[in-house]
Amino acid sequence: MRYLIFCLAMVVSQFSQADALQPRLISIGGAITEIIYQLNAAKNLVAVDSTSKHPKAATELPNVGYMRALSAEGILSLQPTQIITTSAAGPQAVIAQLKQSGVDITVIDQPYTVAGTKTKILTLGKMLKREQAAQALIDTMQESIDQSLAMVPTDQKPVNALFFLGMRGNQLMAAGQGTQADAMLKISGIENAGASFQSYKPLSKEAVINIDPDVIIISQHNAFDAKIKEQFAFTSAYKNNRILVGKSEDLLGFGPRLASGVKQIVDTAY
Amino acid sequence: MKLSLTFILLCLTILASVIASLLVGAVSISWQDFIAIIDARISEQLIEANLRLSEYVMTELRLPRTLTAVLVGLGLSVAGVCTQGLFRNPLADPSLIGVSSGAALGAIFVIVVGPTLFSQYNLAGPFLLPAFAFLGGLVATFVAFQIASNHGHTDTALLLLAGVAINAICFAGIGFLSYLADDNQLRDLTFWNLGSVAKTTWQQITIAACLIIPASIGLLYFRHALNCLLMGEAVAAHIGHNVVFIKRMIIMLTSLIVGCCVAISGVIGFLGLVVPHMMRMLVGADHRLLIPASMLFGASLLMIADVISRVIVSPAELPIGLIMSLIGGPFFLGLLLKHKRQGKL
């Protein structure tokens, strides 16, 4: 009974808050934050997570930490009325606590495809009452992707590529099946040379030479290492200068910059 | 006189830590609100509307953390004291005989293989990780113990060596599971390895309390025997202690406690090793005083570390394992230097 009264009181207080105040939005997930800014709906945004690095304005908002290590109290201290996130957010216990506290949590999960990204933008557009802006964003994105894919020759065998994630030292983490990188290669009309394994796996330099991919893509978080390409000196990709070193949020974000990621990959490969 | 003062101070510290743990965090709660909420809870009155957020944060978010920190802090410290006493080695730690790595292997197995293997057992979901962690710890201890046992006698040196081998096997298993893990699971693994007291549910706390508290009291029962063991096993046996039984019980109880702690909070290092040292400097090596002192201080230290972890980068949160090392390391070094200067070391 006490719980029922508590829950009722929480609901009532939520309504009275919503009447009196502007909605207070927290975005958890880089792509979601980026879309919110692109849709010009960021004025109600009160905080973001640490994966939200774009645009720069988002980094100036309070930061609730890494999306997989959230703190319920930290988030509640910002008195949000709505949290938008993906299923990658966690830990699950914290998400449960947030739900229990009465905050409205929307989980937007879409497959890593062009269609999935469009649905993500459209869903956010509907939620934030910016349908037109969302449609415009989708149209621009599709147009740009079409332009990039027009560069891909249809009369020859597709090239293959190895996609590496944030190299540290000598450890190469190559993208296998079921990764965002694999999805990105599919969209760009390129075969994944790492399709024989699942997820990200360490690959020795010897194995890379043995696979000898046509293209090598390296996604880094921050500063680009000028010497990084030289590690692949004995591959066809190096000889033909088909190595792309890009920022991970550009290449793997599956947000508004999807088209620019596809363009970078296609430009390098063909 | 000096000893009773020390214990009064330790009791005050734990009281202050509990209050700080309930009062301090990202959501600011004033003293008046704090007292009003406790008052309303005790008298079962309805909380005023403006206090609802504070009440939710205090009772649903902070109280479980406080209790977890108390249980884990107390448990790891008492397990540390008893392992050091049993092996007569100030560097001994339950992790030496493979308890922690066994528990970690069990937990990581659930994180990585659980989603595919146990997808149809959704009901058991929240209990799988703690159950496997506990099971892992217990299996590791059992194997180490079996190897070291010979006709009812347990060879301590052999137990330690078996622990080394078990640790190596468990770390190989953890490495293999990390290799199998996808990138999301890998990130979960990383955070689990850094420890946290924020993820426990009331059910988990209740189960852990039902195991950790009786086991700790059980260890307290062996305080005299641990004192005698400090003089050597032969002396202890001559005094009339059943050394084999005592050693077995202490190992089983510590592995039970450590398994439970790892299960509910992940890996929190440092406590089991350093709290006993700090307390030995304060109250001496007598286990009758050392065990309760370590229990009190271990619980306080973990609560304070938890408070720091939640305010230092608020509204985000730092893993508690980092804070433990950051506050405990320099504190321990300071104590060492002080005692070195005084010629006590």
XYZ file of C-alpha atoms in Angstrom, chain A residues 2-3 5-6 9-10 62-66 68-69 71-79 91 93 97-98 100-101 173 180 199-202, chain B residues 24-27 41 44 46 52-53 55-57 60-62 179-188 191 198-200 310 313 315-317:
68
model
C 2.794 2.353 0.983
C 4.471 1.600 -2.324
C 0.951 5.729 -2.541
C 4.607 6.422 -3.237
C 2.824 10.540 -5.563
C 5.789 10.189 -7.934
C 27.139 18.141 -17.535
C 28.459 14.648 -18.209
C 26.847 11.612 -16.563
C 29.831 9.369 -17.381
C 30.355 6.403 -19.652
C 27.843 1.429 -19.579
C 28.811 2.674 -16.125
C 25.081 6.246 -11.776
C 21.377 6.477 -10.889
C 21.902 9.141 -8.285
C 24.090 11.267 -10.534
C 21.423 11.219 -13.231
C 18.573 11.914 -10.798
C 20.493 14.852 -9.329
C 19.933 16.603 -12.664
C 16.148 16.099 -12.281
C 24.442 -1.363 -15.802
C 20.458 -2.362 -12.185
C 16.483 2.091 -10.511
C 15.914 5.013 -12.885
C 11.555 2.825 -10.649
C 12.162 6.470 -9.764
C 41.943 -5.520 -33.028
C 29.474 -1.937 -36.405
C 33.339 -9.546 -32.853
C 36.742 -7.832 -32.497
C 39.701 -10.193 -32.338
C 43.421 -9.556 -32.027
C 26.458 12.761 0.737
C 26.137 12.263 -3.021
C 25.187 13.883 -6.295
C 21.722 14.766 -4.957
C 10.245 6.403 7.974
C 5.635 5.435 9.005
C 3.762 9.901 4.442
C 10.211 12.549 -2.288
C 13.291 12.649 -4.514
C 13.751 9.995 0.186
C 13.980 7.823 -2.930
C 17.685 8.570 -3.315
C 16.388 3.086 -2.561
C 19.741 4.164 -4.012
C 22.082 4.927 -1.110
C 38.894 -13.559 -26.197
C 35.399 -14.992 -26.811
C 33.652 -11.854 -25.542
C 32.194 -9.280 -27.897
C 33.123 -5.650 -27.421
C 30.117 -4.826 -25.222
C 30.844 -7.764 -22.927
C 34.504 -6.738 -22.817
C 33.498 -3.328 -21.501
C 31.216 -4.957 -18.911
C 33.964 -2.365 -15.181
C 26.110 0.308 -6.640
C 24.559 -2.606 -8.471
C 23.241 -4.794 -5.676
C 30.104 9.117 -6.186
C 33.219 13.338 -10.785
C 27.049 13.404 -11.876
C 29.220 10.548 -13.205
C 30.852 8.011 -10.910
